[in-house]
mmCIF file of C-alpha atoms and ligand atoms in Angstrom:
data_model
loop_
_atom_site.group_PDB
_atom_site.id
_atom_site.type_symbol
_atom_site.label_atom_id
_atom_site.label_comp_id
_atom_site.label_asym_id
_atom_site.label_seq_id
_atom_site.Cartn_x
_atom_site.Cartn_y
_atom_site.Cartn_z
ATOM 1 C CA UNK A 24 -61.781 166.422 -7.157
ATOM 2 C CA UNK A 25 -59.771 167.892 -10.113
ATOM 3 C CA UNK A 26 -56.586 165.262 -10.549
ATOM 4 C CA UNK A 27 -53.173 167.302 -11.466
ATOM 5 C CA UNK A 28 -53.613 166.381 -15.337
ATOM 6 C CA UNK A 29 -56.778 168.580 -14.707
ATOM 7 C CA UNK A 30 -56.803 171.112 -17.843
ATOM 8 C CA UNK A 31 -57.618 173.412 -15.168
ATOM 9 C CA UNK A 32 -55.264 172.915 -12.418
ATOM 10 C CA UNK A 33 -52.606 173.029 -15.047
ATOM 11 C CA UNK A 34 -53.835 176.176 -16.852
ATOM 12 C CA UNK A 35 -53.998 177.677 -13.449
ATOM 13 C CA UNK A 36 -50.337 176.863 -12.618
ATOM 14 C CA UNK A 37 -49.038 178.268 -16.166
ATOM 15 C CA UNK A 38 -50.825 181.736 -15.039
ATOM 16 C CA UNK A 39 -49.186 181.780 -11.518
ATOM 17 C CA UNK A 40 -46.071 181.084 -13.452
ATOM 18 C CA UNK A 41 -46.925 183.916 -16.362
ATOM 19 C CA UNK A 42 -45.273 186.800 -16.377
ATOM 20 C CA UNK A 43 -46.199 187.905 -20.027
ATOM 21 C CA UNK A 44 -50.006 187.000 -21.017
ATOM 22 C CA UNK A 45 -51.882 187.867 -24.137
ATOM 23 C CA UNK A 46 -55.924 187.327 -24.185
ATOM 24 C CA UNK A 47 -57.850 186.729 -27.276
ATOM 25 C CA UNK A 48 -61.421 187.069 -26.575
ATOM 26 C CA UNK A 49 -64.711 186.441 -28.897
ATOM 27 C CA UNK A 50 -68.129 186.692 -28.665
ATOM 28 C CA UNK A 51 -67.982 184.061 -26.496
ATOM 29 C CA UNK A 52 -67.266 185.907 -23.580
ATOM 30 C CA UNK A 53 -70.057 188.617 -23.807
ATOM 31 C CA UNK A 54 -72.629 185.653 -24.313
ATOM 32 C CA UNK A 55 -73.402 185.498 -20.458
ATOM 33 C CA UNK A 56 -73.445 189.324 -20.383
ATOM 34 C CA UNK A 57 -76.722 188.793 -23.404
ATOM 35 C CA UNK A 58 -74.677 190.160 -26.277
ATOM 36 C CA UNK A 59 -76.182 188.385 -28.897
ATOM 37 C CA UNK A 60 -73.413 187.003 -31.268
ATOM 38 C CA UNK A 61 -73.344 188.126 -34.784
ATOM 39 C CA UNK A 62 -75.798 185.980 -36.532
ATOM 40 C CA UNK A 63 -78.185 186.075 -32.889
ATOM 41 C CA UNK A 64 -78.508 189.645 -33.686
ATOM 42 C CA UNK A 65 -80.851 189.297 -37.337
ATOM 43 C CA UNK A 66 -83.922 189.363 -35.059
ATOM 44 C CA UNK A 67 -87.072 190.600 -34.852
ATOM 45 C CA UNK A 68 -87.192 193.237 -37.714
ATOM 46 C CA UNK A 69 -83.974 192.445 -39.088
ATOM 47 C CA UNK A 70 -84.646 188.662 -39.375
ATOM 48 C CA UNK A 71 -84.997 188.756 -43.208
ATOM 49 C CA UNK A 72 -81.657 190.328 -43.913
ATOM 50 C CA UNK A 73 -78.515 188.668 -44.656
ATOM 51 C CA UNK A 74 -75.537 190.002 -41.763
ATOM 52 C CA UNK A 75 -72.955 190.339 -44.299
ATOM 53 C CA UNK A 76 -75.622 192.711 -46.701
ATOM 54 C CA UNK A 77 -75.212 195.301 -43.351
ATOM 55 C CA UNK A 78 -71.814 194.813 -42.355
ATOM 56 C CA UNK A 79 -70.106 196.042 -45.736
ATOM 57 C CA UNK A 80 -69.427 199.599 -46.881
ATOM 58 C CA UNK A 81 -71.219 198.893 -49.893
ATOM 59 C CA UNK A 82 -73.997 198.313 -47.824
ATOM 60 C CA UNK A 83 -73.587 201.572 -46.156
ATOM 61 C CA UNK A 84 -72.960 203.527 -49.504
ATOM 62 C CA UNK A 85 -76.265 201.326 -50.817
ATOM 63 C CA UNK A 86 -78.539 202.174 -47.651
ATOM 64 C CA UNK A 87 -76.477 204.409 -44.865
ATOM 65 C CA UNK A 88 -80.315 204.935 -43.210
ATOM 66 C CA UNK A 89 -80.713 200.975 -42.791
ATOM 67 C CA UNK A 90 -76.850 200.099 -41.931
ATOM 68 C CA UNK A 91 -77.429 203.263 -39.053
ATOM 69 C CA UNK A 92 -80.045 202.342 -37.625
ATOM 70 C CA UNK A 93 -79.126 198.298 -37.275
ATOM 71 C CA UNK A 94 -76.023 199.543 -35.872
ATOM 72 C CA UNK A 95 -77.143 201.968 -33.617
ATOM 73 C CA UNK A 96 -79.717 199.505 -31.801
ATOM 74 C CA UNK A 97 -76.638 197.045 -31.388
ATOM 75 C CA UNK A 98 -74.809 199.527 -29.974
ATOM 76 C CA UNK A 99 -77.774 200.350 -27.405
ATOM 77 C CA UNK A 100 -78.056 197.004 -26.529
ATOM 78 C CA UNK A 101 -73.782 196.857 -25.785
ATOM 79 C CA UNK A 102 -74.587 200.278 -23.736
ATOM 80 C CA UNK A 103 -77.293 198.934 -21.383
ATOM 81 C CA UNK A 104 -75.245 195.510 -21.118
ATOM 82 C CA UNK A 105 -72.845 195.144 -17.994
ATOM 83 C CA UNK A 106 -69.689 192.963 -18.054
ATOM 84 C CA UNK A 107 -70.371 189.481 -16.483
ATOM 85 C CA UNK A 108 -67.908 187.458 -13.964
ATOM 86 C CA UNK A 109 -65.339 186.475 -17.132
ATOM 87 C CA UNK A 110 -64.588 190.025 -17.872
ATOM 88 C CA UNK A 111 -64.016 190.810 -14.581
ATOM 89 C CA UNK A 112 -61.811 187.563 -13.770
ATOM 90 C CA UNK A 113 -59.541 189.365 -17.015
ATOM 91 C CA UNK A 114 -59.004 192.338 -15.107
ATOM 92 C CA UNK A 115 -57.931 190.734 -12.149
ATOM 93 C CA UNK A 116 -55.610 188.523 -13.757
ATOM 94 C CA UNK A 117 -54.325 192.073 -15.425
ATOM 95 C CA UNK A 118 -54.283 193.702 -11.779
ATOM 96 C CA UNK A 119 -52.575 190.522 -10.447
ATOM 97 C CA UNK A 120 -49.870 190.441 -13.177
ATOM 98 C CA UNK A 121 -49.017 194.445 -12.934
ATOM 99 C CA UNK A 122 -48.287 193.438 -9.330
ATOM 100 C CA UNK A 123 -45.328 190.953 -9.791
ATOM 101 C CA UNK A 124 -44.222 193.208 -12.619
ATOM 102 C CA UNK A 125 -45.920 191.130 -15.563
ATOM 103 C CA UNK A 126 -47.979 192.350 -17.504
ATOM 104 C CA UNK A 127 -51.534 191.109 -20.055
ATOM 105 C CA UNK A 128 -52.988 192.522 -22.835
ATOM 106 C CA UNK A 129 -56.480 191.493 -24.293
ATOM 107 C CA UNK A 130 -56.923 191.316 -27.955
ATOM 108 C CA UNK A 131 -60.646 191.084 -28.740
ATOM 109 C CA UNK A 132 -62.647 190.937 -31.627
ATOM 110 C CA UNK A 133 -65.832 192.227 -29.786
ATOM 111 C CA UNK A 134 -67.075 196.030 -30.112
ATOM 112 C CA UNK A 135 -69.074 196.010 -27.116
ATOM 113 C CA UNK A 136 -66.572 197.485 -24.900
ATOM 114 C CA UNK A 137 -67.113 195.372 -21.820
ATOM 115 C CA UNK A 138 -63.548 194.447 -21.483
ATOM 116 C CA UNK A 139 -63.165 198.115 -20.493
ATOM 117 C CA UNK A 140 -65.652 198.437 -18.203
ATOM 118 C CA UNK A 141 -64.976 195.555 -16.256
ATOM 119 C CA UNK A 142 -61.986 197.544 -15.723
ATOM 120 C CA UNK A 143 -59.360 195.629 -17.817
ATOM 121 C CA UNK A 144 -56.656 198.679 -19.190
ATOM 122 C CA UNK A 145 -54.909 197.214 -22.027
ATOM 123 C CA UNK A 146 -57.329 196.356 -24.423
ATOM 124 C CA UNK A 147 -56.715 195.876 -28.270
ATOM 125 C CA UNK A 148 -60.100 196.243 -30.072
ATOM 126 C CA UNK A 149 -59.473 194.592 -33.489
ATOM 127 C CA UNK A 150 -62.498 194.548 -34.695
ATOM 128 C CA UNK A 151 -63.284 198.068 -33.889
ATOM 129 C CA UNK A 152 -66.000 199.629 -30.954
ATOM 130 C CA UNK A 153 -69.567 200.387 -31.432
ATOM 131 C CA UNK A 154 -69.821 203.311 -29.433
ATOM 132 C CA UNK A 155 -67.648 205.200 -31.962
ATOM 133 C CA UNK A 156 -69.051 207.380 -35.167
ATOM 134 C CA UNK A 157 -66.612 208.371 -38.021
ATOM 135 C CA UNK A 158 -66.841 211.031 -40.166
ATOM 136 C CA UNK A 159 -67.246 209.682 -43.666
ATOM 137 C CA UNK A 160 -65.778 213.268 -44.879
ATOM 138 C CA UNK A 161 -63.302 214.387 -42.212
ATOM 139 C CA UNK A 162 -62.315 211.659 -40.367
ATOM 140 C CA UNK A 163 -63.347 212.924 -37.128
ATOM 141 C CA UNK A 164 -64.335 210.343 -34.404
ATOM 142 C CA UNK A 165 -67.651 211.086 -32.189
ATOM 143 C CA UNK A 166 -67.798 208.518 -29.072
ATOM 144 C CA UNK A 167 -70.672 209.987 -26.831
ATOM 145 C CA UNK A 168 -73.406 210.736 -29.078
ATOM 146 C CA UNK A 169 -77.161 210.537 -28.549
ATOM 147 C CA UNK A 170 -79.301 207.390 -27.859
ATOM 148 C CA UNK A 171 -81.037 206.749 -30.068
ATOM 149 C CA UNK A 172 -79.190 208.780 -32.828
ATOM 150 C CA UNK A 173 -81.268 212.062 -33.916
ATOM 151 C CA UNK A 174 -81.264 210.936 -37.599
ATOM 152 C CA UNK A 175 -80.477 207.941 -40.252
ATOM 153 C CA UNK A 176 -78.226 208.583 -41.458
ATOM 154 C CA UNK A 177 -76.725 210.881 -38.850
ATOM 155 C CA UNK A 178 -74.508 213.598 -39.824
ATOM 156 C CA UNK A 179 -71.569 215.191 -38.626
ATOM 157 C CA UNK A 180 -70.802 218.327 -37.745
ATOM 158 C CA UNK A 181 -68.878 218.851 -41.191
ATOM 159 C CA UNK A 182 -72.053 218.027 -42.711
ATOM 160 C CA UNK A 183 -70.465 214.189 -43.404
ATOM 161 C CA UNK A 184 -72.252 210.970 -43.228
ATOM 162 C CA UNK A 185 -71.131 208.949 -39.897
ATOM 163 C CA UNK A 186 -70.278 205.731 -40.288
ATOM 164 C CA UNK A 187 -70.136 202.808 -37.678
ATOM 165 C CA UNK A 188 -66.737 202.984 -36.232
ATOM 166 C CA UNK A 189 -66.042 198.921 -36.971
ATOM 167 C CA UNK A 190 -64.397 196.944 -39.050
ATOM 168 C CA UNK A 191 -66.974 195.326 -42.058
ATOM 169 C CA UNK A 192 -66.310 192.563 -44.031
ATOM 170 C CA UNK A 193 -64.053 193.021 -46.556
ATOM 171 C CA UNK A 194 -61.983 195.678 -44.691
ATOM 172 C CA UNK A 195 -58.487 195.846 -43.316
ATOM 173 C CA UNK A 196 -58.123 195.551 -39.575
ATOM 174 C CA UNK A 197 -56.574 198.555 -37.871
ATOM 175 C CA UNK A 198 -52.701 198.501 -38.639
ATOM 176 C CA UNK A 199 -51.928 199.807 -35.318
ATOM 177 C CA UNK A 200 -53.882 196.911 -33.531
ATOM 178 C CA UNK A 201 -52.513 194.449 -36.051
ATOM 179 C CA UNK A 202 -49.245 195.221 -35.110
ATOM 180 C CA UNK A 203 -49.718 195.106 -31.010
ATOM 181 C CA UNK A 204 -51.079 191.764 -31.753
ATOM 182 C CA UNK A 205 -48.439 190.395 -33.603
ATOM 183 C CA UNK A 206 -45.972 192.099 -31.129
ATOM 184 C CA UNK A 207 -47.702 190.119 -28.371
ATOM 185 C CA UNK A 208 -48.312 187.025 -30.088
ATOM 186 C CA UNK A 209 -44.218 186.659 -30.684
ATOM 187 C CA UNK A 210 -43.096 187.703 -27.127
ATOM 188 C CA UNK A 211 -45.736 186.210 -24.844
ATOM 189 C CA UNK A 212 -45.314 183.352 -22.737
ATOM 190 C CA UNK A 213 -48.829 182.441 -22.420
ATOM 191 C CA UNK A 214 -51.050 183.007 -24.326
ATOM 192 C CA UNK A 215 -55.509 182.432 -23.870
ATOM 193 C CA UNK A 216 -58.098 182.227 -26.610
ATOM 194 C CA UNK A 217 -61.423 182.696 -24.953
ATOM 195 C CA UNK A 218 -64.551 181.911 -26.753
ATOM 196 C CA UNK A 219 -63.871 182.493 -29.927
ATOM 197 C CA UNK A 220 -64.925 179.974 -32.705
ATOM 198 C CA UNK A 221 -61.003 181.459 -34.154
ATOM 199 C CA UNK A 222 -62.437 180.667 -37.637
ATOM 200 C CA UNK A 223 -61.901 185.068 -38.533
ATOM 201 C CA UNK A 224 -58.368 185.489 -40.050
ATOM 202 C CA UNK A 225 -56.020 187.075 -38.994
ATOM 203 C CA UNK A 226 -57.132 186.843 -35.072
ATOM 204 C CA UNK A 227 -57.468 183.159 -35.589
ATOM 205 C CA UNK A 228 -53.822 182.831 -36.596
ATOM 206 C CA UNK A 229 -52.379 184.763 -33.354
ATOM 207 C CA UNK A 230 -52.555 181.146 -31.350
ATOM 208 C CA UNK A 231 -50.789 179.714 -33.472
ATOM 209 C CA UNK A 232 -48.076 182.286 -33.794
ATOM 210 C CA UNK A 233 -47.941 182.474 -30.158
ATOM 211 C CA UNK A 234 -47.245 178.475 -29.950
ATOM 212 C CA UNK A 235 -44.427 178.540 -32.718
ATOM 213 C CA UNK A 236 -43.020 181.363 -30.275
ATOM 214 C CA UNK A 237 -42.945 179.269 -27.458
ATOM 215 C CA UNK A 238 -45.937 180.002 -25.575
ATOM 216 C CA UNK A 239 -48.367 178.351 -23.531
ATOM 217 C CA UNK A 240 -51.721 177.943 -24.800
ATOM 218 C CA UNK A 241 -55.373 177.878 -23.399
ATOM 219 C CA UNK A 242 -58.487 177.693 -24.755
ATOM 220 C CA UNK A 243 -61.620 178.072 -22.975
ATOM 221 C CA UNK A 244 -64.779 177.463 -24.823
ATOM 222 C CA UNK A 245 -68.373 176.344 -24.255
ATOM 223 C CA UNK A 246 -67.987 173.789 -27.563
ATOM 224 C CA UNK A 247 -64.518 171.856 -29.599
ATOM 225 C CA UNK A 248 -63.019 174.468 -31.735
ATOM 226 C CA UNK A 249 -60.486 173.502 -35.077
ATOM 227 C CA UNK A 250 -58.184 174.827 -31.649
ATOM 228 C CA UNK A 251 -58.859 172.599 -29.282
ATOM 229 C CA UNK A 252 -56.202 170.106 -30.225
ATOM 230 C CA UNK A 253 -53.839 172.298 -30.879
ATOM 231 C CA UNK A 254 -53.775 174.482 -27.477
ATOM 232 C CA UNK A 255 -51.010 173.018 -24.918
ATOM 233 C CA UNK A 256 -54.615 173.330 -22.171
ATOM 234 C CA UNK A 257 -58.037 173.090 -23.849
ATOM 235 C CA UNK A 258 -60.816 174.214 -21.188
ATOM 236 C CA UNK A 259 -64.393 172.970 -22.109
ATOM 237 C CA UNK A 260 -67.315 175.639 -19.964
ATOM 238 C CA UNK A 261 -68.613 178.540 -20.170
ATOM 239 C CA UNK A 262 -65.987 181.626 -19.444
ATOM 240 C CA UNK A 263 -68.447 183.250 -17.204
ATOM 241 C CA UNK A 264 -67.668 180.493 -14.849
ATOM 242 C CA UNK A 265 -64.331 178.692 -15.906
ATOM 243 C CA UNK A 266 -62.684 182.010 -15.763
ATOM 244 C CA UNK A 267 -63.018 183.148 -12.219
ATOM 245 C CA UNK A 268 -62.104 179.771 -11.062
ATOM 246 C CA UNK A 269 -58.646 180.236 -13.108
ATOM 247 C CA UNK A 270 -57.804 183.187 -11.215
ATOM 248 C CA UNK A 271 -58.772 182.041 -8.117
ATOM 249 C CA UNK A 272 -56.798 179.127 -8.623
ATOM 250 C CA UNK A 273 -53.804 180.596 -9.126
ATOM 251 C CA UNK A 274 -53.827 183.675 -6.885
ATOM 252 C CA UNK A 275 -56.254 182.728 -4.117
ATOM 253 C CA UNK A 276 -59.377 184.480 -3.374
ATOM 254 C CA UNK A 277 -59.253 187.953 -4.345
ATOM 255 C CA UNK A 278 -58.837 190.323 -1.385
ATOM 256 C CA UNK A 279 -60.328 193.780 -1.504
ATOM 257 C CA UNK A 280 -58.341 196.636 -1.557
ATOM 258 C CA UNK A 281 -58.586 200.348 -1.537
ATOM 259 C CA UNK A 282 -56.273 200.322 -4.323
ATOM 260 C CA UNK A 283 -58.473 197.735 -6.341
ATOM 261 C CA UNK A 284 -59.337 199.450 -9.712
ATOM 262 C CA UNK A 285 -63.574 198.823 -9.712
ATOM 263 C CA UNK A 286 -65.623 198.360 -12.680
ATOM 264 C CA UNK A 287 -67.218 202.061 -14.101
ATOM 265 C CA UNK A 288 -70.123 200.081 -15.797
ATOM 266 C CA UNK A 289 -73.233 200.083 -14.718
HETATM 267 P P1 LIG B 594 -68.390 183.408 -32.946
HETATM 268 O O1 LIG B 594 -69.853 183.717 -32.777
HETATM 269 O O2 LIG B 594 -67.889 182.928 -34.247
HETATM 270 O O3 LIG B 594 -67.941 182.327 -31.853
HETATM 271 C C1 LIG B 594 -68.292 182.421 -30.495
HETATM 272 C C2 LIG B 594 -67.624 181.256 -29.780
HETATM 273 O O4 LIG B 594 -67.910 181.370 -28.387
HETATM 274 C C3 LIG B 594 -68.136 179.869 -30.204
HETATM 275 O O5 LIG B 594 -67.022 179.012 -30.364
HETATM 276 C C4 LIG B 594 -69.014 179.402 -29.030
HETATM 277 O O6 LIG B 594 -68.942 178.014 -28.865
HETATM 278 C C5 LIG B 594 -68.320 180.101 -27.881
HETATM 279 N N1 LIG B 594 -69.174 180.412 -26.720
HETATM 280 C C6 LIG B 594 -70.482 180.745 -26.685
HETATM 281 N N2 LIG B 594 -70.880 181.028 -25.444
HETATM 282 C C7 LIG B 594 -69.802 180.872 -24.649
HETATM 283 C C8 LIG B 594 -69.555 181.044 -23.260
HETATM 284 N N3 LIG B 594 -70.512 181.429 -22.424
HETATM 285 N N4 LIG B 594 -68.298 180.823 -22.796
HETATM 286 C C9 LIG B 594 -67.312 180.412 -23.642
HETATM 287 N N5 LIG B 594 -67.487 180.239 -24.961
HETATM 288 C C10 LIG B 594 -68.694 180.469 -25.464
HETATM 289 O O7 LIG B 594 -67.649 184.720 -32.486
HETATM 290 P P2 LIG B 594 -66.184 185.210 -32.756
HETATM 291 O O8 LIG B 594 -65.202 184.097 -32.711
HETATM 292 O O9 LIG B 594 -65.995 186.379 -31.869
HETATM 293 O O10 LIG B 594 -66.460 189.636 -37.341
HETATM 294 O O11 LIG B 594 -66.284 185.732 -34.238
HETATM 295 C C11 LIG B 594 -65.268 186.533 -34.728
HETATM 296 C C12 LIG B 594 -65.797 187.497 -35.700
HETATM 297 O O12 LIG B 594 -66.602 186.854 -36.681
HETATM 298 C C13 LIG B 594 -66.738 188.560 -35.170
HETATM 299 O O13 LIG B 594 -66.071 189.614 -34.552
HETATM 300 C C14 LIG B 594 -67.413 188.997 -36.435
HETATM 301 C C15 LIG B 594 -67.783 187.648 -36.911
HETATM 302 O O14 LIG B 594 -68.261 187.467 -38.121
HETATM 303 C C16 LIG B 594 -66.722 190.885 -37.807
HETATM 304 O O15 LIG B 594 -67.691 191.532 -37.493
HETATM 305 C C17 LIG B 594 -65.670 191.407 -38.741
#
């Protein structure tokens, strides 16, 4: 029986309380979906390189046919994944919010796009999404091309090399999602990291600025974090299954409605 200094039962009570919530997510979230993290992803045929020899652009301007094609398998592998029960416990919590006039926004540092399919609407991809190509010479974004792509590397229409449309190490984060996150990190009143290691500045820092705004903070993570002891709620499990049980908590179970948004993925 969970007692009321429960991490859980409290967390729960701050999000029946919330009426502004920001959501940092990680690759912690996709794990139970079979996203393989970062590092998980060097396998097989692309056990012997180095992630951070890929993920630069002077690895694309080095070998654009290598840096394609590792990219364009990952983002196969996002494409036949489907969103898992902690996605989907997000975009209830969003639903459930919009309906008492509140309101959450997910910042997350994945590119798989499963927040969106799950059927979450304000999402803030920081890191980027996989599914996009951009035009190396125009600019121009390309979001529904071929699986797998026709060539490596592909070209665009211009005759352009397309690049991944991510952020790489060593690159700026976009300064449009930069500034939605700070925007939500400073007027927030609760505020969730969810599995993220938060050791990738500046997404890391947006807890923290959240708490010196006043917030509420959760964490939920499989494993200790350098966050855990700083959150105001620190949730040890696996978001697949810690998530769901939030919501429910705090809004009962969830009753179907015509006018419940459903998940597009597959
Ligand atoms: P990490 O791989 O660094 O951390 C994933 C976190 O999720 C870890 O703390 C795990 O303990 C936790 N975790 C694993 N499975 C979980 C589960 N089922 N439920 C809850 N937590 C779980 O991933 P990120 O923090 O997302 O950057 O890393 C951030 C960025 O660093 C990535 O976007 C990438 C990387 O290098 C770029 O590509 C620029």
């Amino acid at each position: 029986m969970p007692t009321i200094d429960d991490p859980e039962v409290q967390a729960a009570g701050a999000l029946a309380r919330a009426r502004c919530v920001g959501v940092l997510t990680g690759a912690g979230i996709s794990a139970e979906s079979g996203i393989p993290t970062f590092r998980q992803s060097m396998e097989g045929l692309w056990a012997t390189f180095d992630p951070e020899t890929l993920a630069t652009p002077a690895a694309f301007a080095r070998d654009p046919a290598l840096v394609s094609r590792w990219y364009d398998e990952r983002r196969r592998g996002c494409l036949a994944a489907v969103p898992n029960a902690g996605h989907r416990a997000l975009a209830r919590l969003e639903r459930e919010l919009d309906a008492r006039s509140g309101s959450l926004t997910i910042l997350t540092q994945n590119v798989d796009g499963l927040h969106q399919r799950a059927g979450s609407q304000r999402v803030v991809e920081l890191h980027g999404s996989i599914t996009v190509w951009r035009c190396t010479r125009t600019g121009a974004e390309y979001r529904d091309l071929e699986q797998p792509l026709r060539e490596y590397p592909r070209r665009s229409d211009a005759g352009g090399l397309l690049r991944p449309g991510v952020v790489w190490f060593g690159e700026a984060l976009p300064p449009e999602a930069l500034a939605a996150a700070d925007r939500l990190a400073t007027t927030c009143d609760t505020f969730l990291s969810i599995g993220t290691s938060a050791a990738v500045y500046p997404a890391a820092g947006f807890v923290s600025l959240a708490s010196a705004h006043g917030a509420t903070t959760i964490e939920v993570n499989r494993d200790p974090t350098p966050l855990s002891t700083a959150v105001t709620w620190s949730i040890r499990g696996c978001a697949g299954e810690v998530l769901p049980r939030l919501v429910e908590r705090a809004f009962g179970a969830e009753v179907p409605s015509s006018g419940t948004r459903s998940s597009h993925g597959t």
